[in-house]
XYZ file of C-alpha atoms in Angstrom:
247
model
C -70.846 37.360 78.458
C -70.729 38.184 74.768
C -73.928 39.609 73.337
C -75.116 39.833 69.757
C -74.794 43.609 69.810
C -71.177 43.379 70.961
C -70.275 41.293 67.919
C -71.143 44.232 65.698
C -68.345 46.215 67.299
C -64.956 44.567 66.634
C -63.271 46.497 69.441
C -65.705 45.231 72.048
C -65.505 41.514 71.404
C -64.233 40.556 74.819
C -66.326 39.837 77.896
C -65.738 41.423 81.297
C -63.398 39.396 83.414
C -63.335 40.135 87.155
C -64.803 43.573 86.513
C -62.099 44.533 84.011
C -62.716 44.793 80.315
C -59.986 43.658 77.940
C -60.006 45.050 74.408
C -58.515 43.600 71.273
C -58.358 45.475 67.987
C -59.396 43.412 65.003
C -58.224 44.070 61.482
C -59.707 45.853 58.507
C -62.235 43.884 56.502
C -64.134 42.763 59.582
C -67.544 41.228 58.837
C -69.910 41.857 61.728
C -72.642 39.806 60.083
C -70.431 36.733 59.692
C -69.237 37.082 63.268
C -72.781 37.331 64.635
C -74.091 34.342 62.689
C -71.093 32.122 63.475
C -71.337 33.073 67.135
C -75.001 32.105 67.337
C -74.530 28.916 65.330
C -71.587 27.855 67.485
C -73.649 28.450 70.604
C -76.445 26.309 69.187
C -74.105 23.508 68.077
C -72.505 23.301 71.518
C -75.949 22.873 73.135
C -74.863 24.474 76.373
C -77.249 25.869 78.899
C -74.685 28.204 80.426
C -73.296 31.484 79.170
C -71.069 31.524 76.061
C -67.522 30.211 76.395
C -64.236 30.608 74.547
C -65.481 28.527 71.581
C -68.083 31.111 70.627
C -65.492 33.867 70.765
C -63.154 31.857 68.514
C -65.974 31.193 66.057
C -66.872 34.878 65.841
C -63.224 35.880 65.490
C -62.582 33.461 62.611
C -65.815 34.284 60.786
C -65.508 38.015 61.312
C -62.096 37.933 59.637
C -63.498 35.878 56.730
C -61.051 33.014 57.292
C -60.950 30.546 54.399
C -58.489 27.933 55.637
C -58.837 27.196 59.342
C -56.541 24.659 60.984
C -56.751 23.400 64.566
C -53.998 21.452 66.320
C -55.483 19.927 69.462
C -53.874 18.069 72.331
C -56.522 15.366 72.355
C -59.956 14.621 71.032
C -61.430 17.542 69.092
C -64.341 19.229 70.816
C -66.080 22.578 71.016
C -63.248 24.505 69.372
C -63.475 22.369 66.222
C -67.246 22.897 66.225
C -66.625 26.625 66.560
C -64.472 26.680 63.441
C -67.031 24.570 61.588
C -69.639 27.214 62.391
C -67.276 29.921 61.133
C -66.567 28.005 57.923
C -70.302 27.744 57.277
C -70.404 31.548 57.126
C -67.208 32.155 55.154
C -67.335 29.179 52.779
C -63.986 28.058 54.139
C -62.361 24.751 55.154
C -61.623 23.361 58.591
C -58.732 20.952 59.116
C -58.189 19.139 62.409
C -54.689 17.764 62.993
C -54.531 14.722 65.277
C -51.521 12.973 66.756
C -52.564 9.461 65.738
C -55.318 7.545 63.991
C -57.174 6.604 67.176
C -57.348 10.230 68.263
C -58.614 11.211 64.828
C -61.385 8.586 64.911
C -62.439 9.617 68.402
C -62.605 13.246 67.298
C -64.809 12.354 64.342
C -67.183 10.426 66.620
C -67.285 13.227 69.178
C -68.351 15.779 66.580
C -71.168 13.578 65.313
C -72.931 14.854 62.210
C -70.888 18.043 62.444
C -67.780 15.985 61.796
C -68.668 15.973 58.109
C -67.737 19.658 58.036
C -64.198 18.960 59.251
C -61.235 17.370 57.463
C -59.253 15.078 59.759
C -55.561 14.480 59.187
C -52.930 12.615 61.190
C -49.352 13.777 61.520
C -46.884 16.179 63.068
C -48.633 19.516 63.541
C -45.422 21.520 63.324
C -44.495 20.031 59.962
C -47.992 20.200 58.493
C -48.431 23.880 59.369
C -45.389 24.860 57.307
C -46.042 22.216 54.692
C -49.426 20.977 53.470
C -51.331 23.723 55.276
C -48.978 26.591 54.740
C -51.018 29.687 53.925
C -53.767 29.078 56.487
C -55.360 32.349 57.544
C -56.644 31.125 60.922
C -54.683 28.635 63.012
C -55.857 27.438 66.409
C -53.321 25.760 68.713
C -54.151 23.898 71.906
C -51.391 24.974 74.290
C -51.674 21.630 76.072
C -50.214 19.972 72.992
C -46.688 18.558 73.124
C -44.116 21.183 72.059
C -46.878 23.802 72.025
C -44.480 26.714 71.673
C -42.795 25.196 68.624
C -46.172 24.423 67.066
C -47.334 27.992 67.668
C -44.203 29.403 66.034
C -44.579 27.012 63.099
C -48.168 28.201 62.689
C -46.982 31.804 62.668
C -44.281 31.029 60.127
C -46.610 29.134 57.810
C -49.649 31.391 58.093
C -50.809 33.442 55.160
C -49.017 36.784 55.128
C -52.112 38.921 55.334
C -53.201 41.502 57.898
C -56.382 39.520 58.621
C -54.577 36.250 59.359
C -54.446 35.109 62.977
C -52.742 32.465 65.067
C -54.670 31.760 68.260
C -53.619 29.656 71.218
C -56.032 28.417 73.862
C -55.577 26.795 77.280
C -52.777 29.276 77.925
C -53.325 30.631 81.423
C -51.822 27.875 83.567
C -48.527 28.042 81.660
C -48.502 31.719 80.646
C -44.800 32.217 81.467
C -43.917 30.033 78.484
C -45.371 32.621 76.090
C -43.932 35.881 77.406
C -41.509 36.427 74.521
C -44.147 36.149 71.784
C -45.694 39.068 69.961
C -49.248 38.299 70.963
C -52.138 39.614 73.012
C -53.234 37.614 76.035
C -56.989 37.576 76.587
C -58.362 36.293 79.916
C -61.169 34.293 78.320
C -61.791 30.688 79.331
C -58.442 29.156 80.251
C -56.684 32.016 78.479
C -56.294 32.951 74.823
C -53.159 34.049 73.003
C -53.953 36.000 69.831
C -51.195 36.817 67.358
C -51.844 38.960 64.308
C -49.798 38.325 61.181
C -47.862 41.342 59.963
C -47.427 40.986 56.164
C -44.458 43.386 56.294
C -42.559 41.477 58.956
C -39.179 40.347 57.661
C -38.486 37.864 60.439
C -39.851 34.355 59.950
C -40.599 33.891 63.643
C -42.937 35.511 66.114
C -40.403 35.802 68.901
C -39.361 39.193 70.139
C -35.674 39.766 69.658
C -33.794 42.287 71.749
C -31.352 43.869 69.340
C -29.763 46.179 71.866
C -26.083 45.428 72.307
C -24.585 45.863 75.704
C -21.468 47.938 75.933
C -19.318 50.033 78.236
C -18.223 53.634 78.282
C -14.574 54.640 78.239
C -13.409 58.069 79.321
C -9.994 59.191 78.047
C -8.441 62.464 79.265
C -6.055 64.328 76.984
C -2.994 65.017 79.157
C -2.106 68.136 77.132
C -5.445 69.933 76.830
C -7.360 68.378 79.706
C -10.243 67.527 77.351
C -12.322 64.462 78.058
C -13.063 62.047 75.200
C -15.904 59.593 75.782
C -16.236 56.400 73.748
C -18.783 53.601 73.878
C -17.492 50.091 73.174
C -20.266 47.665 72.153
C -18.072 44.639 71.410
C -16.942 43.452 74.785
C -14.621 40.769 73.404
C -12.875 43.000 70.910
C -9.666 44.732 71.880
C -9.927 48.468 71.239
C -6.970 50.812 71.092
C -7.591 54.544 71.284
C -4.999 57.124 70.359
C -5.538 60.578 71.790
């Protein structure tokens, strides 16, 4: 369970899961006060009688990093996660945009949020396109991993996110399909149904978040000089290229 005191320490934001504590390093510019207030407001807005859930963690994470443009791409009707970002926006003075698949889903989301829906902008369209288009430069993107083409949406969010060390792309509902995300540069946090947190590196040259193995396979060739008996060892990295060696 997250406590108010823990929110003042960015490196201790995560609850204990099965007796093991997972740590996640936040970035410079962390606002403990924003995180604490957003956390408490999110908890109040959710009106839950049980211990804090993933939504409160998300709210504290977004507010603590002073996010200004927060975008959520959900797989269905917006719920506690959208409320969490609304609580964060209240502390940072930012905007919250909720991307829905169709108009019916958007209307249902607005109704579900009630009076808090006034704090959220609802748009309808393709999340992948919007994240690299109209909402390019978002500094906090939340992706429901139950959404269709979730991996592509996550990568689009990473590509379109603001190139700043405080920007984050966060996926939730990850755990039951974790194998799909193994090649991404992200930290998996065992909170709720699983969180995937990816920090934006402003110096990264690649436009994607996928890890690329640049090692080239090759083979070693040993050539013995018939006159001197010396061994010459060569490594050939282009398997399809014909190589002629004169000794």
